[in-house]
């Protein structure tokens, strides 16, 4: 059975980590305790000292103590713990990871968790787990449990929560099968991107690819979804991409809330895996409730998708820029690539008679892609809209063809 990595400040949270370690041992789980404390002597002897972590982060424990800069110390230890955990992972069989604390302890535990592959259990007990957890979870499968009370000593309530957390991790580790279970599985794994306004297209493609023997992962293109797909591509799990919904490029370019970062649409090309790309939902930029839309967009065209989601129509000039951006990213690709452009509409809202119908905007997007793409990238066009069944079939057929070639 794999060992559990414990990441924490054993000088200030040593009693709490000692309790969790003992509970894991009672469950039959061996542990590797990594100290990230910089203030004093650890409560118990760690397997990896805080000085080792600091040196992996480019400093030393003595230097951090002399500087007495909390922010710098956390930055160094976060960098170091990532390297240390990667080394531990390479040296042996790791079953899971446990961390806990306030903002600092959670930051360091999250840095360690993000260094582990998706699939290995990761659990953080945190005082900030009831708030915005995206900075800590990122695109990894990190489980966060709210501590309710501060992690400052052992009492009847805190021990119950720590007890539950330790048992939860022990249960995940005990059921994790290292040799017989793989994220990749036996079927080639394909990543797809979807939005509500491209669901009919994606559903039909997914059904077709599953019949063809592929395992299909569908990512909701809300920023985190695109980043997660790019991460899995980089980690080698995804063997092909059907990037139907590239709307995250629009949010990154224009300033919406669903950006997947500046490197979106690049991982497949770098990995050299086959990809078919379309322009799903490039007609929109996403914001929260109406009062969250920046004032500079006051004169734009909007659609209230639901009380918490406000969609803004992309302009002709924005579409031109987005087409150039998409082409530039794909031109860097080392992989077989096909672009499918549905001239009849790029979402359920961008069709004749619908709220975002925009023939001029679509034409600007198409011309920028057509003129910008290298000649070795095939551009396929159709007069249908993206959710027409024939478009889904066209995308699926091109993907199956280039994948098998």
Coordinates of C-alpha atoms in Angstrom, one line a residue:
X1 CA 0.0 0.0 0.0
X2 CA 1.3 3.5 -0.8
X3 CA 2.6 5.8 1.8
X4 CA 1.0 9.1 2.7
X5 CA 3.0 12.3 2.5
X6 CA 2.3 14.7 5.3
X7 CA 3.2 18.3 4.5
X8 CA 3.1 20.8 7.3
X9 CA 4.8 23.2 9.8
X10 CA 5.8 20.8 12.5
X11 CA 7.0 23.5 14.7
X12 CA 3.6 25.3 15.1
X13 CA 1.3 22.5 14.0
X14 CA 3.3 19.5 15.2
X15 CA 0.7 18.2 17.7
X16 CA -2.0 18.2 15.0
X17 CA 0.2 16.5 12.4
X18 CA 1.3 14.0 15.0
X19 CA -2.3 13.1 15.7
X20 CA -3.1 12.6 12.0
X21 CA 0.1 10.6 11.5
X22 CA -0.8 8.3 14.4
X23 CA -4.3 7.8 13.0
X24 CA -3.0 6.9 9.6
X25 CA -0.6 4.4 11.2
X26 CA -3.6 2.9 13.0
X27 CA -5.2 2.5 9.6
X28 CA -2.1 0.7 8.3
X29 CA -0.9 3.6 6.2
X30 CA 2.8 4.4 6.4
X31 CA 3.8 8.1 6.3
X32 CA 6.5 10.4 5.1
X33 CA 6.5 13.6 7.1
X34 CA 7.9 16.7 5.4
X35 CA 8.5 19.7 7.6
X36 CA 7.9 23.2 6.1
X37 CA 8.1 25.1 9.4
X38 CA 10.7 27.9 9.6
X39 CA 10.2 29.3 13.1
X40 CA 11.4 26.7 15.6
X41 CA 12.0 23.0 16.5
X42 CA 9.6 20.4 15.0
X43 CA 7.3 18.6 17.5
X44 CA 8.6 15.3 16.2
X45 CA 11.4 14.3 13.9
X46 CA 10.4 14.6 10.2
X47 CA 11.5 12.3 7.4
X48 CA 12.4 15.4 5.4
X49 CA 13.6 18.5 7.2
X50 CA 12.5 22.1 6.6
X51 CA 16.1 22.9 5.7
X52 CA 16.0 20.3 2.9
X53 CA 12.8 21.9 1.6
X54 CA 14.3 25.4 1.8
X55 CA 17.4 24.3 -0.1
X56 CA 15.3 22.8 -2.8
X57 CA 13.6 26.2 -3.0
X58 CA 16.9 28.0 -3.5
X59 CA 17.7 29.2 0.0
X60 CA 18.3 27.6 3.4
X61 CA 16.5 27.5 6.8
X62 CA 19.1 29.7 8.4
X63 CA 18.8 32.4 5.7
X64 CA 15.0 32.4 6.0
X65 CA 15.2 32.7 9.8
X66 CA 17.7 35.6 9.5
X67 CA 15.6 37.4 6.9
X68 CA 12.5 37.0 9.1
X69 CA 10.3 37.7 6.0
X70 CA 7.1 35.6 6.2
X71 CA 6.2 36.2 2.6
X72 CA 9.6 35.3 1.3
X73 CA 9.7 32.2 3.5
X74 CA 6.4 30.9 2.1
X75 CA 7.5 31.6 -1.5
X76 CA 10.8 29.7 -1.0
X77 CA 9.1 26.8 0.8
X78 CA 6.4 26.5 -1.8
X79 CA 9.0 26.3 -4.5
X80 CA 11.0 23.8 -2.5
X81 CA 8.1 21.5 -1.5
X82 CA 7.1 21.1 -5.1
X83 CA 10.6 19.8 -5.9
X84 CA 10.8 17.6 -2.8
X85 CA 7.5 16.0 -3.5
X86 CA 8.4 15.3 -7.1
X87 CA 11.6 13.6 -5.8
X88 CA 9.7 11.5 -3.3
X89 CA 7.2 10.5 -6.0
X90 CA 10.1 9.4 -8.3
X91 CA 11.8 7.4 -5.5
X92 CA 8.8 5.2 -4.5
X93 CA 5.2 4.3 -4.2
X94 CA 3.1 7.3 -3.0
X95 CA -0.5 6.6 -2.0
X96 CA -1.6 10.1 -1.1
X97 CA -0.9 13.5 0.5
X98 CA -2.2 15.3 3.5
X99 CA -1.8 18.9 4.5
X100 CA -3.5 21.4 6.8
X101 CA -3.3 24.9 8.1
X102 CA -4.4 28.5 7.5
X103 CA -3.6 30.4 4.4
X104 CA 0.1 29.7 4.7
X105 CA -0.2 26.0 5.5
X106 CA -2.9 25.6 2.8
X107 CA -0.6 27.4 0.3
X108 CA 2.2 25.0 1.0
X109 CA 0.0 21.9 1.1
X110 CA -1.5 22.9 -2.2
X111 CA 1.9 23.5 -3.8
X112 CA 2.8 19.9 -2.7
X113 CA -0.5 18.5 -3.9
X114 CA -0.2 20.1 -7.3
X115 CA 3.1 18.4 -7.8
X116 CA 1.4 15.0 -7.8
X117 CA -0.3 13.5 -10.8
X118 CA -4.1 13.5 -11.1
X119 CA -5.5 10.4 -9.5
X120 CA -3.3 10.2 -6.4
X121 CA -5.5 11.2 -3.4
X122 CA -4.8 14.7 -2.0
X123 CA -6.6 16.1 1.1
X124 CA -6.2 19.4 2.7
X125 CA -7.9 20.4 6.0
X126 CA -8.0 24.2 5.9
X127 CA -9.5 27.3 7.5
X128 CA -10.1 28.7 4.1
X129 CA -11.9 25.7 2.5
X130 CA -15.3 27.4 2.8
X131 CA -14.2 30.3 0.6
X132 CA -12.7 30.7 -2.8
X133 CA -10.6 27.5 -3.2
X134 CA -9.5 27.9 -6.8
X135 CA -6.0 29.2 -5.9
X136 CA -5.4 26.1 -3.9
X137 CA -7.1 23.5 -6.1
X138 CA -6.2 24.8 -9.5
X139 CA -6.7 22.0 -12.0
X140 CA -5.8 19.1 -9.8
X141 CA -8.1 16.7 -7.9
X142 CA -7.5 18.2 -4.5
X143 CA -10.0 17.5 -1.8
X144 CA -10.5 20.3 0.8
X145 CA -12.2 20.0 4.1
X146 CA -13.2 23.0 6.2
X147 CA -11.5 22.9 9.6
X148 CA -14.4 24.9 11.2
X149 CA -12.1 26.0 14.1
X150 CA -8.6 27.3 13.6
X151 CA -5.9 24.6 13.6
X152 CA -4.4 25.7 16.9
X153 CA -4.2 22.8 19.3
X154 CA -6.2 19.6 19.9
X155 CA -9.7 19.8 21.3
X156 CA -12.8 17.6 21.0
X157 CA -14.0 19.3 17.8
X158 CA -10.7 19.7 16.1
X159 CA -9.7 16.1 16.8
X160 CA -13.0 14.8 15.3
X161 CA -12.3 16.8 12.1
X162 CA -8.7 15.6 11.9
X163 CA -9.8 12.1 12.7
X164 CA -12.3 12.2 9.8
X165 CA -9.7 13.7 7.4
X166 CA -7.1 11.1 8.3
X167 CA -9.7 8.3 7.8
X168 CA -10.9 9.8 4.5
X169 CA -7.3 9.8 3.2
X170 CA -6.7 6.3 4.5
X171 CA -9.8 5.0 2.7
X172 CA -8.8 6.6 -0.6
X173 CA -5.2 5.2 -0.3
X174 CA -6.3 1.7 0.7
X175 CA -8.6 1.5 -2.4
X176 CA -6.0 2.9 -4.8
X177 CA -4.6 0.2 -7.1
X178 CA -1.2 1.1 -8.4
X179 CA -0.5 -1.6 -10.9
X180 CA -4.0 -2.5 -12.2
X181 CA -5.5 1.0 -12.4
X182 CA -4.3 3.8 -14.7
X183 CA -5.8 7.2 -15.5
X184 CA -5.1 6.5 -19.1
X185 CA -6.9 3.2 -19.2
X186 CA -6.8 0.8 -22.1
X187 CA -8.7 2.9 -24.6
X188 CA -7.1 6.0 -26.1
X189 CA -8.3 9.1 -24.2
X190 CA -9.7 12.0 -26.1
X191 CA -10.2 15.5 -24.6
X192 CA -13.2 17.6 -25.8
X193 CA -14.4 21.0 -24.8
X194 CA -18.1 21.9 -24.4
X195 CA -20.4 24.8 -23.4
X196 CA -24.1 24.7 -23.0
X197 CA -24.4 26.4 -26.4
X198 CA -22.4 23.7 -28.1
X199 CA -23.8 20.7 -26.2
X200 CA -25.7 19.1 -29.2
X201 CA -22.5 19.1 -31.2
X202 CA -20.3 17.7 -28.5
X203 CA -22.9 15.0 -27.5
X204 CA -23.1 13.7 -31.0
X205 CA -19.3 13.6 -31.4
X206 CA -18.8 11.9 -28.1
X207 CA -21.3 9.2 -29.0
X208 CA -19.5 8.6 -32.3
X209 CA -16.1 8.5 -30.8
X210 CA -17.1 6.1 -28.0
X211 CA -18.5 3.7 -30.7
X212 CA -15.1 4.0 -32.4
X213 CA -13.4 2.8 -29.3
X214 CA -12.2 6.1 -27.7
X215 CA -12.5 7.1 -24.0
X216 CA -13.9 10.7 -24.1
X217 CA -13.3 13.3 -21.5
X218 CA -15.5 16.4 -21.8
X219 CA -14.2 19.6 -20.2
X220 CA -16.6 22.5 -19.5
X221 CA -14.9 25.5 -21.1
X222 CA -15.1 27.8 -18.1
X223 CA -11.4 28.5 -17.7
X224 CA -10.6 25.8 -15.2
X225 CA -11.9 23.2 -17.7
X226 CA -9.6 24.3 -20.5
X227 CA -6.6 24.5 -18.1
X228 CA -7.4 21.0 -16.8
X229 CA -7.5 19.6 -20.3
X230 CA -4.2 21.3 -21.2
X231 CA -2.7 19.9 -18.0
X232 CA -3.8 16.3 -18.8
X233 CA -2.4 16.7 -22.4
X234 CA 0.9 17.8 -21.0
X235 CA 1.0 14.9 -18.5
X236 CA 0.5 12.5 -21.4
X237 CA -2.9 11.1 -20.5
X238 CA -4.9 12.6 -23.4
X239 CA -3.9 11.2 -26.8
X240 CA -6.1 13.3 -29.0
X241 CA -8.2 16.5 -28.8
X242 CA -11.5 17.6 -30.3
X243 CA -11.5 21.2 -29.3
X244 CA -15.0 22.1 -30.3
X245 CA -15.4 25.0 -27.9
X246 CA -12.6 27.5 -28.0
X247 CA -14.5 30.3 -26.3
X248 CA -11.9 30.6 -23.5
X249 CA -9.7 32.4 -26.0
X250 CA -12.4 35.2 -26.2
X251 CA -12.5 35.6 -22.5
X252 CA -8.7 35.8 -22.3
X253 CA -8.5 38.3 -25.1
X254 CA -11.5 40.6 -24.3
X255 CA -11.4 40.3 -20.5
X256 CA -14.1 37.8 -19.4
X257 CA -14.2 35.6 -16.4
X258 CA -13.6 32.3 -18.1
X259 CA -10.1 32.7 -19.3
X260 CA -7.9 29.6 -19.4
X261 CA -4.7 31.6 -19.5
X262 CA -2.4 32.7 -22.3
X263 CA -1.3 29.2 -23.2
X264 CA -4.7 27.8 -24.0
X265 CA -4.8 25.8 -27.3
X266 CA -1.1 25.1 -27.3
X267 CA -0.6 21.8 -25.3
X268 CA -1.8 19.5 -28.1
X269 CA 0.5 21.0 -30.6
X270 CA 3.5 20.8 -28.3
X271 CA 2.6 17.2 -27.4
X272 CA 2.3 16.3 -31.1
X273 CA -1.1 14.6 -30.7
X274 CA -3.9 14.9 -33.4
X275 CA -6.4 17.6 -32.9
X276 CA -9.5 18.9 -34.6
X277 CA -10.3 22.5 -33.6
X278 CA -13.5 24.5 -34.2
X279 CA -14.7 27.9 -33.0
X280 CA -17.6 27.0 -30.7
X281 CA -19.0 29.9 -28.6
X282 CA -16.4 32.4 -29.9
X283 CA -19.4 34.7 -30.3
X284 CA -19.4 35.4 -26.6
X285 CA -17.5 36.7 -23.6
X286 CA -18.6 35.7 -20.1
X287 CA -19.3 37.7 -17.0
X288 CA -21.2 37.2 -13.8
X289 CA -24.4 39.0 -12.8
X290 CA -25.2 42.2 -14.9
X291 CA -23.7 44.5 -12.2
X292 CA -20.3 42.8 -12.6
X293 CA -19.9 43.7 -16.3
X294 CA -17.2 46.4 -16.6
X295 CA -18.6 49.9 -17.4
X296 CA -16.5 50.1 -20.6
X297 CA -18.8 47.5 -22.2
X298 CA -22.0 49.4 -21.4
X299 CA -22.9 49.9 -25.1
X300 CA -22.4 46.2 -26.1
X301 CA -24.9 43.5 -27.0
X302 CA -25.8 41.2 -24.1
X303 CA -27.7 38.0 -23.3
X304 CA -28.7 37.0 -19.8
X305 CA -28.0 33.3 -19.8
X306 CA -29.1 33.0 -16.2
X307 CA -29.1 35.3 -13.1
X308 CA -25.4 34.7 -12.5
X309 CA -24.1 34.6 -16.1
X310 CA -24.1 37.5 -18.5
X311 CA -23.0 36.9 -22.1
X312 CA -21.6 39.6 -24.3
X313 CA -21.4 39.4 -28.1
X314 CA -17.9 39.6 -29.5
X315 CA -17.5 42.4 -32.1
X316 CA -16.3 42.2 -35.7
X317 CA -12.8 43.5 -34.7
X318 CA -12.6 41.1 -31.8
X319 CA -13.4 38.2 -34.0
X320 CA -10.7 39.3 -36.4
X321 CA -8.2 39.4 -33.6
X322 CA -9.4 36.1 -32.2
X323 CA -9.0 34.4 -35.6
X324 CA -5.4 35.7 -35.9
X325 CA -4.7 34.4 -32.4
X326 CA -6.2 31.0 -33.1
X327 CA -4.2 30.6 -36.3
X328 CA -1.0 31.7 -34.7
X329 CA -1.3 29.2 -31.9
X330 CA -2.1 26.3 -34.3
X331 CA 0.7 27.3 -36.6
X332 CA 3.1 26.3 -33.8
X333 CA 1.7 22.8 -33.7
X334 CA 3.7 19.7 -34.3
X335 CA 0.6 17.6 -34.5
X336 CA -1.8 16.7 -37.3
X337 CA -4.4 19.5 -37.1
X338 CA -7.7 20.2 -38.8
X339 CA -9.8 23.3 -38.3
X340 CA -13.6 23.0 -39.0
X341 CA -15.4 26.3 -39.4
X342 CA -19.3 26.3 -39.4
X343 CA -20.2 29.4 -41.3
X344 CA -23.9 29.1 -40.3
X345 CA -23.2 29.9 -36.6
X346 CA -20.8 29.1 -33.8
X347 CA -23.3 28.5 -31.0
X348 CA -27.0 28.1 -30.2
X349 CA -27.2 31.9 -29.9
X350 CA -25.3 32.6 -33.1
X351 CA -27.9 31.5 -35.7
X352 CA -30.4 33.2 -37.9
X353 CA -33.0 34.9 -35.7
X354 CA -31.1 34.3 -32.4
X355 CA -29.7 36.8 -30.0
X356 CA -26.1 36.8 -31.2
X357 CA -26.6 36.1 -34.9
X358 CA -23.6 37.8 -36.5
X359 CA -22.8 37.0 -40.2
X360 CA -20.2 39.8 -40.3
X361 CA -18.6 38.8 -37.1
X362 CA -18.4 35.1 -38.3
X363 CA -16.9 36.3 -41.6
X364 CA -14.2 38.3 -39.9
X365 CA -13.3 35.3 -37.7
X366 CA -13.2 33.0 -40.7
X367 CA -11.1 35.3 -42.9
X368 CA -8.6 35.9 -40.2
X369 CA -8.2 32.1 -39.6
X370 CA -8.1 31.4 -43.4
X371 CA -5.4 34.0 -44.1
X372 CA -3.4 33.2 -41.0
X373 CA -3.2 29.4 -41.1
X374 CA -0.1 27.6 -42.5
X375 CA -0.8 25.6 -45.6
X376 CA -0.1 22.3 -43.8
X377 CA -3.2 22.8 -41.6
X378 CA -6.4 21.8 -43.3
X379 CA -9.3 24.2 -43.0
X380 CA -12.7 22.6 -43.6
X381 CA -15.8 24.8 -44.0
X382 CA -19.5 24.1 -44.0
X383 CA -22.6 26.3 -44.4
X384 CA -24.3 24.7 -41.4
X385 CA -24.2 25.9 -37.8
X386 CA -22.0 24.2 -35.3
X387 CA -24.9 22.2 -33.7
X388 CA -26.2 20.8 -36.9
X389 CA -25.7 17.0 -36.8
X390 CA -23.7 17.1 -40.1
X391 CA -21.1 19.3 -38.4
X392 CA -20.6 16.9 -35.5
X393 CA -20.3 14.1 -38.0
X394 CA -17.7 16.1 -40.0
X395 CA -15.6 16.8 -37.0
X396 CA -15.7 13.2 -35.8
X397 CA -14.8 11.8 -39.2
X398 CA -11.8 14.1 -39.5
X399 CA -10.6 13.3 -36.0
X400 CA -10.9 9.5 -36.5
X401 CA -9.0 9.9 -39.8
X402 CA -6.0 11.8 -38.6
X403 CA -5.8 9.8 -35.3
X404 CA -5.6 6.5 -37.2
X405 CA -3.2 7.9 -39.7

